[in-house]
XYZ file of C-alpha atoms in Angstrom:
784
model
C 34.612 75.861 -27.834
C 38.064 75.081 -28.749
C 40.430 77.603 -27.729
C 42.888 78.546 -29.919
C 46.194 77.419 -30.560
C 49.062 79.210 -30.141
C 50.775 78.715 -33.921
C 54.567 78.490 -33.835
C 56.180 81.188 -35.385
C 59.949 81.090 -35.682
C 61.921 83.137 -33.050
C 63.951 86.197 -34.400
C 67.988 84.482 -33.673
C 69.372 85.784 -30.708
C 71.695 89.150 -30.834
C 74.621 86.191 -29.082
C 73.554 83.799 -32.362
C 75.117 84.556 -36.081
C 72.637 82.711 -38.531
C 75.175 81.338 -41.282
C 71.718 79.962 -43.491
C 68.615 78.557 -42.957
C 69.059 74.881 -41.343
C 72.770 76.230 -39.873
C 73.606 78.756 -36.639
C 76.525 79.674 -35.190
C 76.125 80.178 -31.077
C 78.196 82.437 -29.117
C 78.656 81.420 -25.513
C 81.229 83.215 -23.310
C 84.789 81.708 -24.563
C 82.490 78.721 -26.684
C 81.049 78.324 -29.828
C 78.877 76.276 -31.107
C 77.628 75.354 -34.168
C 73.916 73.618 -34.260
C 72.633 72.620 -37.306
C 68.462 72.060 -37.272
C 68.521 72.984 -33.775
C 70.875 69.716 -32.821
C 74.612 70.977 -31.791
C 76.410 69.458 -33.325
C 80.169 70.888 -32.681
C 82.069 73.188 -30.293
C 85.372 74.638 -29.607
C 86.972 77.404 -27.757
C 86.980 80.881 -29.813
C 90.644 81.005 -28.822
C 91.194 77.448 -31.022
C 91.814 78.079 -34.926
C 92.119 74.674 -35.790
C 89.568 73.872 -34.898
C 87.342 76.694 -35.702
C 89.085 76.177 -38.995
C 87.505 72.386 -39.172
C 84.367 73.710 -38.255
C 84.306 75.621 -42.198
C 85.463 72.347 -43.236
C 83.053 69.853 -41.357
C 80.096 72.087 -42.375
C 81.327 72.888 -46.122
C 82.087 69.306 -46.249
C 79.225 68.053 -44.972
C 76.921 69.542 -47.215
C 74.638 71.773 -44.369
C 75.642 74.942 -45.841
C 77.723 76.489 -49.536
C 81.929 78.686 -48.961
C 80.380 81.656 -48.986
C 77.385 80.951 -45.945
C 80.591 79.815 -43.359
C 82.498 82.680 -45.124
C 80.150 85.400 -44.423
C 78.896 83.669 -40.914
C 83.016 83.233 -39.835
C 84.271 86.491 -41.281
C 86.622 84.957 -44.021
C 87.313 84.950 -47.203
C 86.281 82.417 -49.127
C 89.138 81.383 -50.066
C 90.109 81.394 -47.114
C 87.031 78.434 -46.641
C 88.162 76.967 -49.869
C 92.121 76.711 -48.535
C 91.128 75.752 -44.832
C 89.582 72.356 -47.407
C 92.689 72.084 -49.331
C 94.946 71.317 -46.633
C 92.610 69.239 -44.171
C 92.433 67.096 -48.179
C 96.294 66.964 -47.603
C 97.046 66.276 -43.797
C 93.803 65.891 -42.238
C 93.681 68.342 -38.898
C 97.641 68.556 -38.460
C 97.867 70.352 -41.925
C 95.004 73.367 -40.277
C 96.921 74.034 -37.246
C 100.341 74.743 -39.356
C 101.574 78.058 -38.850
C 100.437 80.578 -41.608
C 103.831 82.885 -43.750
C 106.542 82.058 -44.640
C 107.599 78.263 -44.749
C 110.934 77.590 -42.082
C 114.329 76.250 -43.992
C 112.743 77.990 -47.511
C 114.944 80.074 -48.896
C 113.686 84.346 -49.579
C 116.602 84.542 -52.463
C 117.319 81.951 -54.584
C 121.203 81.185 -55.160
C 121.640 82.826 -58.724
C 119.819 86.335 -57.308
C 122.581 86.490 -54.442
C 125.180 86.296 -56.882
C 124.229 88.983 -58.712
C 124.138 91.309 -55.147
C 127.230 90.350 -54.773
C 128.161 91.713 -58.549
C 126.206 95.331 -58.751
C 127.565 95.470 -55.091
C 131.070 94.907 -55.916
C 130.360 97.231 -58.806
C 129.597 100.036 -56.405
C 126.064 100.161 -56.923
C 124.268 101.467 -54.013
C 121.180 100.149 -52.265
C 119.022 101.368 -54.150
C 120.204 101.057 -57.551
C 120.482 97.212 -57.229
C 117.264 96.775 -56.140
C 115.255 99.073 -58.325
C 117.459 96.169 -60.944
C 115.987 93.645 -59.322
C 112.388 94.979 -58.922
C 112.519 94.005 -55.059
C 112.231 96.755 -52.092
C 115.094 98.081 -51.296
C 114.719 97.050 -47.324
C 115.077 93.497 -48.840
C 118.707 94.346 -50.498
C 119.750 96.330 -47.047
C 118.767 93.425 -44.567
C 121.461 91.181 -46.476
C 124.118 93.300 -47.429
C 123.536 96.109 -44.990
C 123.260 99.454 -45.534
C 124.399 101.377 -48.362
C 128.016 102.887 -48.004
C 128.939 105.430 -50.654
C 126.432 107.535 -49.957
C 127.037 108.393 -46.514
C 130.878 107.759 -46.727
C 130.235 110.605 -49.183
C 128.576 113.040 -46.543
C 131.055 112.186 -43.969
C 133.632 113.020 -46.196
C 131.477 116.163 -46.583
C 131.288 116.686 -42.720
C 134.759 116.296 -41.512
C 136.071 119.195 -44.412
C 133.045 121.100 -42.860
C 134.244 120.295 -39.231
C 137.952 121.219 -39.523
C 137.680 124.101 -41.492
C 135.478 124.988 -38.029
C 138.167 123.955 -35.561
C 135.122 121.786 -34.673
C 135.786 117.963 -33.691
C 133.320 115.944 -35.095
C 131.490 112.724 -33.616
C 130.770 110.162 -35.771
C 128.509 107.467 -35.203
C 129.529 104.050 -34.126
C 128.596 101.188 -35.579
C 126.820 98.556 -34.131
C 129.613 95.754 -35.995
C 132.386 97.365 -33.760
C 130.405 97.051 -30.878
C 131.660 95.652 -27.861
C 130.953 93.908 -24.535
C 128.548 95.329 -22.760
C 126.835 97.710 -25.141
C 126.917 95.591 -28.913
C 124.930 93.204 -26.167
C 122.143 95.597 -24.981
C 121.826 96.772 -28.439
C 120.840 93.351 -29.662
C 118.889 92.688 -26.785
C 116.892 96.362 -27.682
C 116.599 95.527 -30.958
C 115.273 92.459 -30.856
C 112.726 92.798 -27.522
C 111.304 96.165 -28.798
C 109.401 95.895 -32.327
C 108.701 99.039 -32.285
C 112.214 100.701 -31.730
C 113.521 98.200 -34.217
C 110.904 98.980 -37.620
C 111.879 102.321 -37.264
C 115.724 101.886 -37.340
C 114.562 99.345 -40.273
C 112.547 101.923 -41.675
C 113.171 104.529 -41.251
C 116.782 106.606 -42.064
C 118.519 108.703 -39.191
C 119.506 112.147 -41.433
C 122.775 113.082 -40.313
C 123.819 116.176 -38.317
C 126.949 118.681 -38.232
C 126.163 120.904 -35.577
C 126.761 120.232 -32.200
C 124.131 123.653 -30.973
C 120.686 122.543 -31.141
C 119.707 126.033 -31.012
C 121.848 126.469 -34.174
C 121.445 124.713 -37.022
C 124.192 126.923 -39.638
C 125.839 124.138 -40.871
C 122.866 121.678 -41.332
C 120.919 124.812 -43.575
C 123.934 124.755 -45.982
C 124.254 122.137 -46.283
C 120.215 121.683 -47.854
C 121.618 124.623 -49.785
C 124.167 122.730 -51.126
C 121.788 120.251 -52.020
C 122.801 117.807 -49.682
C 120.762 117.264 -47.357
C 117.187 116.558 -47.833
C 115.665 116.509 -44.416
C 117.178 117.873 -40.378
C 117.933 116.148 -37.994
C 116.065 116.708 -35.085
C 118.050 117.994 -31.992
C 117.125 118.680 -28.949
C 118.681 120.877 -25.715
C 116.927 121.089 -22.581
C 114.451 123.012 -21.415
C 112.107 124.153 -18.669
C 108.281 124.998 -19.689
C 108.131 124.247 -23.057
C 104.623 125.460 -24.296
C 102.888 123.196 -25.688
C 105.138 119.778 -24.772
C 102.090 118.199 -24.075
C 101.826 116.845 -28.489
C 104.291 115.355 -27.605
C 102.555 112.485 -25.978
C 100.503 111.703 -29.177
C 104.491 110.582 -31.216
C 103.736 107.298 -30.466
C 100.326 106.887 -31.953
C 101.056 109.409 -35.722
C 103.929 106.866 -35.403
C 102.059 103.332 -34.922
C 99.422 105.513 -37.738
C 101.772 104.627 -40.852
C 101.960 108.011 -41.614
C 105.654 108.920 -42.075
C 106.631 104.951 -43.455
C 103.436 105.851 -46.216
C 104.567 108.514 -47.058
C 108.235 107.498 -47.521
C 107.596 105.441 -49.832
C 104.543 107.318 -51.905
C 106.829 110.699 -51.780
C 110.448 109.753 -51.699
C 111.851 112.698 -50.927
C 110.808 115.963 -51.879
C 113.747 117.276 -52.422
C 116.847 119.204 -50.900
C 115.386 120.419 -48.048
C 116.115 121.549 -44.482
C 112.138 120.807 -43.535
C 112.128 118.021 -45.747
C 108.794 115.665 -45.857
C 109.007 114.533 -42.230
C 109.423 117.955 -40.094
C 106.416 118.883 -42.683
C 104.271 115.955 -41.874
C 104.695 116.102 -38.747
C 105.042 120.119 -38.671
C 101.413 120.019 -39.608
C 100.542 117.169 -37.771
C 101.521 118.661 -34.601
C 99.617 122.382 -35.657
C 96.581 120.094 -35.950
C 96.544 119.070 -32.364
C 97.722 122.649 -31.679
C 94.453 123.607 -32.392
C 96.495 126.301 -35.316
C 94.146 125.606 -37.865
C 95.567 127.867 -40.910
C 98.795 128.231 -41.774
C 98.581 132.039 -41.278
C 98.214 131.496 -37.922
C 101.718 130.312 -37.543
C 102.935 134.280 -37.916
C 101.029 134.731 -34.286
C 103.700 131.386 -32.350
C 107.235 131.432 -31.879
C 108.619 130.108 -34.019
C 111.788 129.085 -31.701
C 109.629 127.739 -29.102
C 107.133 125.874 -31.750
C 110.855 124.093 -33.244
C 111.600 122.737 -29.927
C 109.051 120.168 -30.417
C 109.956 119.342 -33.485
C 114.111 119.439 -32.871
C 114.965 122.380 -34.439
C 116.099 126.118 -33.983
C 112.975 127.224 -34.857
C 109.708 126.285 -37.237
C 109.224 126.952 -40.768
C 107.440 130.038 -41.844
C 104.263 130.068 -43.725
C 105.502 130.423 -46.839
C 107.775 127.167 -46.588
C 104.969 125.719 -45.366
C 103.194 125.990 -48.144
C 105.944 125.537 -51.142
C 105.963 122.339 -49.499
C 102.894 121.668 -49.891
C 103.326 122.217 -53.137
C 105.621 120.212 -53.929
C 103.978 117.377 -52.142
C 100.357 117.718 -54.562
C 102.435 117.757 -57.217
C 102.970 114.303 -56.453
C 99.225 113.290 -56.147
C 99.559 110.730 -54.442
C 96.962 111.869 -52.507
C 94.145 109.325 -52.586
C 97.050 106.368 -52.535
C 97.680 107.779 -49.593
C 94.715 108.184 -47.885
C 93.507 104.150 -49.212
C 97.102 102.781 -47.696
C 96.260 104.225 -44.145
C 93.047 102.881 -44.157
C 94.061 99.915 -45.217
C 96.797 99.711 -41.763
C 93.755 101.301 -39.586
C 91.408 97.831 -41.110
C 93.957 95.474 -40.062
C 94.736 97.593 -36.154
C 90.842 97.975 -36.007
C 89.304 94.886 -37.672
C 86.566 94.054 -35.617
C 84.977 97.401 -36.082
C 84.261 97.589 -39.574
C 81.380 95.040 -39.673
C 79.673 98.862 -40.238
C 80.881 102.213 -41.707
C 78.658 105.246 -42.258
C 79.444 106.864 -45.319
C 77.736 110.378 -45.919
C 78.933 113.240 -48.452
C 80.135 116.913 -46.792
C 79.750 120.189 -48.282
C 83.180 122.462 -48.656
C 81.470 126.033 -49.525
C 83.028 127.975 -51.862
C 82.903 132.219 -50.849
C 85.962 133.617 -53.369
C 85.403 135.533 -56.667
C 86.945 132.937 -59.058
C 83.662 131.789 -61.042
C 82.886 128.365 -60.491
C 80.307 126.952 -62.113
C 80.115 123.388 -59.373
C 77.160 124.200 -56.942
C 76.036 121.737 -54.303
C 73.267 121.952 -51.926
C 74.208 123.497 -49.058
C 71.958 122.130 -45.521
C 73.692 124.283 -43.215
C 72.641 127.379 -44.684
C 69.261 126.108 -47.785
C 70.145 126.796 -50.093
C 73.049 125.794 -53.442
C 76.096 127.514 -53.749
C 79.495 127.332 -54.860
C 80.744 123.896 -53.260
C 82.481 120.732 -53.277
C 81.297 117.391 -51.770
C 83.998 115.310 -49.759
C 82.385 111.380 -49.165
C 83.610 109.938 -45.694
C 83.854 106.174 -44.602
C 83.633 106.680 -41.116
C 84.041 103.035 -38.552
C 81.119 101.569 -35.893
C 82.582 104.068 -33.526
C 82.574 106.911 -35.924
C 85.957 106.994 -36.664
C 86.901 108.188 -39.686
C 88.519 105.258 -42.373
C 89.049 107.632 -45.463
C 87.816 110.307 -47.699
C 87.101 110.851 -51.194
C 86.753 114.002 -53.629
C 82.843 113.114 -54.755
C 82.409 114.750 -58.143
C 81.296 117.785 -59.244
C 77.499 117.440 -58.154
C 77.478 114.238 -57.679
C 74.672 112.950 -55.336
C 74.999 109.980 -53.111
C 73.251 107.396 -55.366
C 75.881 108.119 -58.748
C 78.950 108.585 -55.984
C 78.224 105.287 -53.888
C 79.163 102.996 -56.287
C 82.870 104.402 -56.439
C 82.653 104.604 -52.531
C 81.952 101.129 -52.808
C 85.274 99.535 -55.077
C 87.531 101.818 -52.801
C 85.974 99.800 -49.449
C 86.494 96.697 -50.885
C 90.179 97.405 -51.430
C 90.533 98.370 -48.853
C 88.330 95.954 -46.681
C 89.546 93.411 -48.601
C 86.781 90.328 -49.193
C 84.445 91.213 -45.626
C 81.434 91.186 -45.779
C 80.519 94.920 -44.022
C 77.547 96.823 -43.924
C 76.914 100.730 -45.461
C 75.113 102.820 -43.792
C 73.787 106.222 -45.257
C 70.998 108.066 -45.228
C 67.862 109.062 -46.976
C 70.543 111.090 -50.573
C 70.938 107.109 -51.144
C 68.016 105.730 -51.685
C 67.602 103.374 -54.935
C 66.390 100.105 -55.331
C 68.141 99.864 -58.288
C 71.212 100.482 -55.944
C 70.290 98.537 -53.452
C 70.368 95.380 -55.304
C 73.589 95.886 -56.560
C 75.395 96.514 -53.569
C 73.906 92.874 -52.519
C 75.157 91.186 -55.607
C 78.458 93.143 -54.372
C 78.758 91.778 -51.053
C 77.327 94.289 -49.580
C 74.757 94.884 -46.797
C 72.567 97.979 -47.047
C 71.117 100.205 -43.909
C 69.389 102.830 -44.231
C 66.163 104.898 -43.713
C 63.112 104.338 -46.336
C 61.869 107.289 -48.296
C 58.700 108.744 -49.373
C 55.733 107.940 -48.363
C 54.861 105.137 -45.885
C 52.433 102.943 -44.778
C 51.279 103.626 -41.243
C 51.459 101.119 -38.216
C 48.945 100.962 -35.669
C 50.331 101.560 -32.434
C 49.443 98.044 -30.851
C 51.685 96.115 -33.342
C 54.474 97.703 -31.826
C 56.725 95.568 -29.248
C 58.564 97.651 -26.569
C 62.549 96.330 -27.200
C 65.194 97.303 -24.591
C 68.970 95.807 -24.702
C 72.866 96.883 -24.010
C 74.489 98.226 -26.919
C 78.411 99.609 -26.517
C 77.642 99.457 -23.793
C 74.438 101.390 -22.944
C 71.129 100.397 -22.888
C 68.436 101.227 -24.929
C 65.380 101.247 -25.764
C 63.319 101.312 -28.389
C 59.192 100.204 -29.572
C 59.713 98.858 -32.942
C 57.803 96.901 -35.526
C 59.307 94.158 -37.607
C 58.194 93.371 -41.264
C 59.420 92.180 -44.727
C 58.797 94.368 -47.528
C 59.506 94.242 -51.404
C 60.672 96.210 -54.254
C 61.474 96.488 -57.785
C 57.456 94.043 -58.277
C 59.229 91.883 -55.541
C 61.978 91.044 -56.849
C 64.189 92.465 -54.295
C 63.152 91.420 -50.503
C 64.471 93.449 -47.897
C 63.852 94.127 -43.943
C 61.479 97.309 -42.593
C 62.447 98.082 -39.509
C 59.958 101.143 -38.017
C 60.492 102.967 -34.355
C 57.811 104.554 -32.509
C 58.784 107.761 -31.640
C 56.453 109.513 -28.356
C 55.271 112.269 -30.614
C 53.693 109.090 -32.666
C 56.165 110.167 -35.413
C 57.422 106.479 -37.228
C 60.846 106.154 -38.774
C 61.329 103.156 -40.541
C 64.560 101.218 -40.590
C 65.846 99.420 -44.290
C 67.949 96.807 -44.341
C 69.682 93.589 -45.459
C 70.798 92.088 -42.666
C 67.710 89.614 -41.888
C 70.285 88.093 -38.170
C 70.314 91.089 -36.102
C 68.003 91.608 -33.939
C 65.479 94.791 -34.797
C 66.990 96.602 -31.479
C 69.860 96.497 -33.090
C 69.524 96.642 -36.184
C 67.516 100.129 -35.105
C 70.667 101.424 -33.228
C 73.592 100.985 -35.940
C 70.383 103.245 -38.068
C 70.245 106.400 -35.283
C 73.799 106.102 -34.464
C 74.909 107.643 -37.187
C 74.902 110.522 -35.572
C 78.624 110.241 -34.308
C 78.931 110.712 -38.581
C 77.344 114.307 -37.748
C 79.191 115.243 -34.339
C 81.990 114.214 -36.029
C 82.092 116.959 -39.163
C 80.594 119.876 -36.238
C 83.734 118.390 -34.391
C 85.685 118.585 -37.840
C 84.455 122.314 -38.629
C 85.104 124.068 -34.669
C 88.611 122.157 -34.562
C 90.704 121.691 -37.034
C 88.130 123.952 -39.375
C 87.598 121.170 -42.000
C 85.786 124.232 -44.622
C 88.731 125.979 -44.654
C 90.763 126.158 -47.791
C 94.302 125.997 -48.535
C 94.707 127.835 -51.243
C 92.147 129.866 -54.427
C 93.712 127.655 -56.520
C 91.992 126.719 -59.396
C 92.296 123.625 -61.811
C 90.754 122.376 -65.308
C 87.779 120.805 -65.464
C 86.363 117.665 -67.707
C 85.145 121.010 -70.574
C 82.700 117.598 -71.338
C 80.439 116.973 -68.377
C 76.761 118.259 -68.575
C 75.445 120.612 -66.523
C 71.779 122.828 -66.455
C 71.586 124.823 -69.307
C 71.192 128.075 -67.300
C 68.915 129.418 -70.412
C 66.769 126.946 -70.159
C 67.133 127.930 -65.819
C 66.603 131.619 -66.774
C 63.141 130.648 -69.287
C 62.005 128.242 -65.875
C 62.074 132.130 -63.975
C 60.528 133.554 -66.804
C 57.770 131.250 -67.015
C 57.071 130.878 -63.159
C 56.870 134.442 -63.055
C 54.892 134.854 -65.823
C 52.432 132.424 -64.583
C 52.169 133.941 -61.611
C 51.110 138.128 -63.100
C 48.199 135.500 -65.502
C 46.882 133.505 -62.688
C 46.579 137.542 -61.269
C 44.102 138.368 -64.118
C 42.316 135.060 -64.674
C 41.140 136.522 -60.577
C 40.416 139.652 -61.215
C 38.094 138.611 -64.395
C 36.699 135.415 -62.985
C 35.761 138.009 -59.708
C 34.873 141.014 -61.896
C 32.522 138.282 -64.011
C 30.807 137.687 -61.189
C 29.915 140.393 -59.774
C 28.768 141.688 -63.115
C 25.411 142.817 -63.180
C 22.877 141.172 -65.593
C 20.595 143.367 -65.889
C 22.894 146.196 -67.591
C 24.917 143.799 -69.325
C 22.871 140.219 -69.980
C 24.618 139.130 -72.967
C 28.759 138.154 -72.738
C 29.171 140.521 -75.288
C 28.389 143.298 -73.612
C 30.429 142.201 -70.221
C 33.451 142.175 -72.759
C 33.383 145.618 -73.530
C 32.716 146.944 -70.845
C 36.314 144.755 -69.630
C 37.995 145.241 -72.431
C 41.004 146.458 -70.839
C 41.402 143.869 -68.598
C 40.399 141.079 -71.544
C 43.138 142.068 -73.443
C 45.826 142.367 -70.699
C 45.244 138.320 -69.601
C 44.900 138.353 -73.819
C 48.591 139.502 -73.784
C 49.210 137.957 -70.581
C 48.752 134.508 -72.159
C 50.056 134.090 -75.212
C 53.427 135.913 -73.616
C 52.841 132.133 -71.554
C 52.911 130.159 -74.613
C 55.532 131.786 -76.773
C 57.609 130.863 -73.346
C 57.148 127.748 -73.513
C 57.447 127.692 -77.324
C 61.118 128.814 -76.871
C 62.175 126.659 -73.733
C 60.676 123.512 -77.029
C 63.736 124.234 -77.888
C 66.502 124.326 -75.059
C 68.245 121.622 -75.000
C 67.571 120.731 -70.715
C 71.865 120.557 -70.282
C 74.527 121.263 -71.794
C 78.534 121.465 -71.975
C 80.755 123.514 -69.312
C 82.217 124.480 -72.638
C 79.495 125.928 -74.026
C 79.467 128.078 -71.723
C 81.674 130.142 -71.713
C 86.368 129.321 -71.719
C 86.771 130.721 -68.508
C 84.342 128.581 -67.277
C 86.029 125.145 -67.645
C 87.915 125.163 -64.067
C 87.111 123.513 -60.247
C 89.368 124.589 -57.104
C 92.127 122.742 -56.566
C 91.604 119.177 -54.609
C 95.431 117.592 -53.685
C 95.923 120.228 -51.367
C 92.913 119.939 -49.660
C 93.127 116.418 -49.476
C 95.709 115.949 -48.584
C 95.844 118.166 -45.466
C 92.068 116.579 -44.534
C 94.309 113.585 -44.199
C 96.229 114.727 -41.759
C 93.605 116.180 -39.788
C 91.560 113.360 -40.224
C 94.997 111.007 -38.595
C 94.745 113.982 -35.824
C 91.522 112.775 -35.451
C 92.600 109.015 -34.756
C 95.690 110.122 -32.886
C 93.255 111.771 -29.923
C 91.104 108.983 -30.006
C 94.339 105.961 -30.089
C 94.825 108.087 -26.409
C 90.726 108.769 -25.381
C 90.405 104.336 -26.251
C 94.186 104.885 -23.259
C 92.148 107.086 -21.113
C 89.206 105.310 -20.570
C 89.443 102.912 -17.865
C 92.069 105.540 -16.209
C 89.400 108.922 -16.878
C 85.987 108.537 -15.243
C 84.001 110.681 -17.638
C 86.259 110.126 -20.962
C 82.998 110.341 -23.082
C 82.107 113.350 -21.875
C 85.268 115.728 -21.435
C 87.679 113.039 -23.038
C 88.718 115.988 -26.136
C 88.475 118.397 -23.599
C 91.162 116.796 -21.224
C 93.222 115.540 -24.954
C 93.180 119.197 -25.956
C 94.126 120.369 -21.655
C 97.160 118.478 -21.928
C 97.971 119.304 -25.838
C 98.733 122.946 -24.078
C 100.447 122.070 -21.646
C 103.880 123.343 -21.108
C 106.487 120.597 -19.649
C 110.038 120.089 -19.585
C 112.639 119.020 -21.884
C 115.294 117.026 -21.104
C 118.011 115.097 -23.148
C 120.551 112.445 -22.477
C 122.061 109.216 -25.519
C 119.782 107.462 -26.036
C 116.701 109.445 -24.771
C 114.401 112.223 -24.244
C 112.891 113.130 -21.185
C 108.897 114.452 -21.380
C 108.021 115.561 -18.129
C 104.893 118.066 -18.124
C 103.418 120.401 -15.614
C 100.400 119.234 -13.231
C 96.657 119.383 -14.597
C 94.212 121.764 -14.066
C 92.892 119.442 -11.662
C 94.303 115.766 -9.320
C 91.859 113.145 -10.804
C 93.133 114.413 -14.367
C 96.641 114.974 -13.335
C 96.336 111.057 -12.767
C 94.697 110.189 -15.593
C 97.577 111.661 -17.731
C 100.502 110.145 -15.233
C 98.514 107.003 -16.401
C 98.632 108.156 -19.985
C 102.436 108.392 -19.150
C 103.369 105.272 -17.657
C 101.430 103.494 -20.862
C 102.992 105.094 -23.707
C 106.149 104.947 -22.016
C 105.575 101.037 -22.714
C 105.613 101.207 -26.427
C 109.487 102.794 -26.827
C 108.609 105.011 -29.876
C 111.201 105.947 -30.783
C 111.257 110.298 -32.430
C 110.778 110.180 -35.919
C 114.182 110.774 -37.986
C 116.085 110.397 -34.715
C 117.286 107.439 -32.011
C 116.000 109.117 -29.050
C 113.820 106.678 -27.361
C 111.132 108.942 -25.117
C 109.708 108.596 -22.191
C 106.889 110.725 -20.345
C 106.070 111.570 -16.602
C 103.984 114.113 -15.553
C 105.437 116.409 -12.794
C 103.930 116.195 -9.100
C 101.419 118.921 -8.529
C 102.104 121.805 -5.491
C 100.830 121.460 -2.122
C 98.204 123.440 -0.736
C 98.158 123.137 2.329
C 98.832 120.325 5.341
C 97.814 117.442 4.613
C 97.260 114.679 6.746
C 97.988 110.968 7.209
C 95.704 109.457 5.037
C 94.094 112.086 3.475
C 92.943 111.956 -0.272
C 95.546 114.911 -1.156
C 98.337 112.888 0.607
C 97.005 109.438 -1.041
C 97.532 111.465 -4.461
C 100.751 113.047 -3.847
C 102.066 110.114 -2.933
C 101.194 108.012 -5.902
C 102.560 110.556 -8.120
C 105.322 109.611 -10.434
C 108.300 111.232 -9.725
C 109.873 113.916 -12.403
C 112.768 112.817 -14.549
C 116.167 113.354 -14.046
């Protein structure tokens, strides 16, 4: 009797192998990459060798082993990049592949004719902004050629001299870099060349002037703003001890790196002559979010002078002032564009985390007295109520990328096409996997997503044939630094009558429940598919954290705006008829049960015929016939009532919805604050053992910590008080040392920020070599 031979089935791809196509694959082994064709290695190179990697793409396409689209997807490049590599290799071989990107050396950026035009316009007294607008370039390009504009600055200095002379106080003029000599010029040049962050701030961030010499009295600057000569007050700091909330200044480097101030300045410009301008308003909102001041009204509970010292002002803005600034910003209608620009910058900084994007909607309920027609199902309350839906897109770590206000009553299946267009604009040509829940289930939508270059990962909706427990295989792997164990079954499935072929990974839970996961990713291991799908709970935890810590559901205002009058909604009359039909059918069923029970209990000796039974139960029979006629009339009435009608057909006053611009803008502010916490957690990870469990709690304590502020001519020294325990103090000190290396300049000033933590008080005597002795010796000294 012959033994059964084992079939040579193909093994699933390993987690360190990227499948290019059915013939080729890219094997990742530590710092090396190996190209395998038909099981044979044909090319290998180091991961940091960009020239060899470009040649590998050209080799695969040129040899006919793979298509351009397959190679671009496997190497996370665009098809255009692969085509460009082919052109460079055809023209100059390997040397051309190693050519540096960017502007070719020696090539003029601006033609000689344009240079003469710029010189002519500047000689006529035009400002840099006017010249840039005339030539269609950015103001920064003109400023690099001719330097800063002098007209407006000289006028303000002249006004400052007059005001200072009237007040009897001398005015200290800033010395331009061109007039610096000796060591001062050398030091400034070295700082600007060797410090890209400082250089970018000096080039892009305008530094406003100030007429006040006392940081606690900004009378002259407020007078300038009243006269329309000041767009934003310059931050002026003064020395202070135990200033509450000084720990929030640790977030300034991450806030500057987020690009919010730079992008907002480009989109909004200036919000008009004001003491509290654009930069101050944004910084106030960000510090409020980090200090857990969840509503503008809660500013009344804070000391305005103490909060103003964190901003470099004599006092923080009042509630009404902050609301006016938000209203002025909302009038520009640039919130969506601001979110998109911030998302693009975030992708450039954290592109390696954009392979998986989690999409989910968050319903914001409305409890006011407005007659809002838009309603949505609120899962937390298990009912439908007036609400609006915001769709959040989070990266692989659960951090938010951007947010979009959805259409009224739009399900996820209807919102996903727009979301995908926004995602494509943000992430570019790279191929990403969209992870969402059952609310987006639609095989037709899946086919469209795959056609548009997206991969999908979601739960299967509807009934599915159960799989026998013996067919599940135990899987164990280390993903994102943790070990996971699943019982999994992997098989292909078909939809749309076999036209759409996807992959189904089923997990067997301990209680016997089977969870089906559908994906279009055939190159991943089954355990990674299940892990990425179940990690969607990170987004749910994000929503919970934002609701509790940042009050995400709070209404910034109760303003309304016109709604599309042609939008269709379920007809209220038909809904009322449906309700009446259900009630009438319940009454009819009750009468039918009573009539049937009477027929069953009928004594045939007394009433042997049906005629006699009807005569005996004529009252019940009449009620039954009346109920049936009533149900028939209701069905007849509903037949002529349309299922959906336009909003304007109900009531003209109902054609309104809640204003979304200010809510969207504040959501972006809260999103940037959350991203800032995540960036600080990444810096703390190697210095705090329980960062995953207590990291954000540590940041909450750190932000609320008081500290000392010392100001010099060129530095803003922040010394924080020790935290609740020595190990937390050491983690805070390590964070301060890392933030010092960024050489961040406080927005709107030229003061470089330096951070330190004060030594904790010594309790008792410490013998040499004790942990207390070591902790006090390793702590950094306080700033002078």
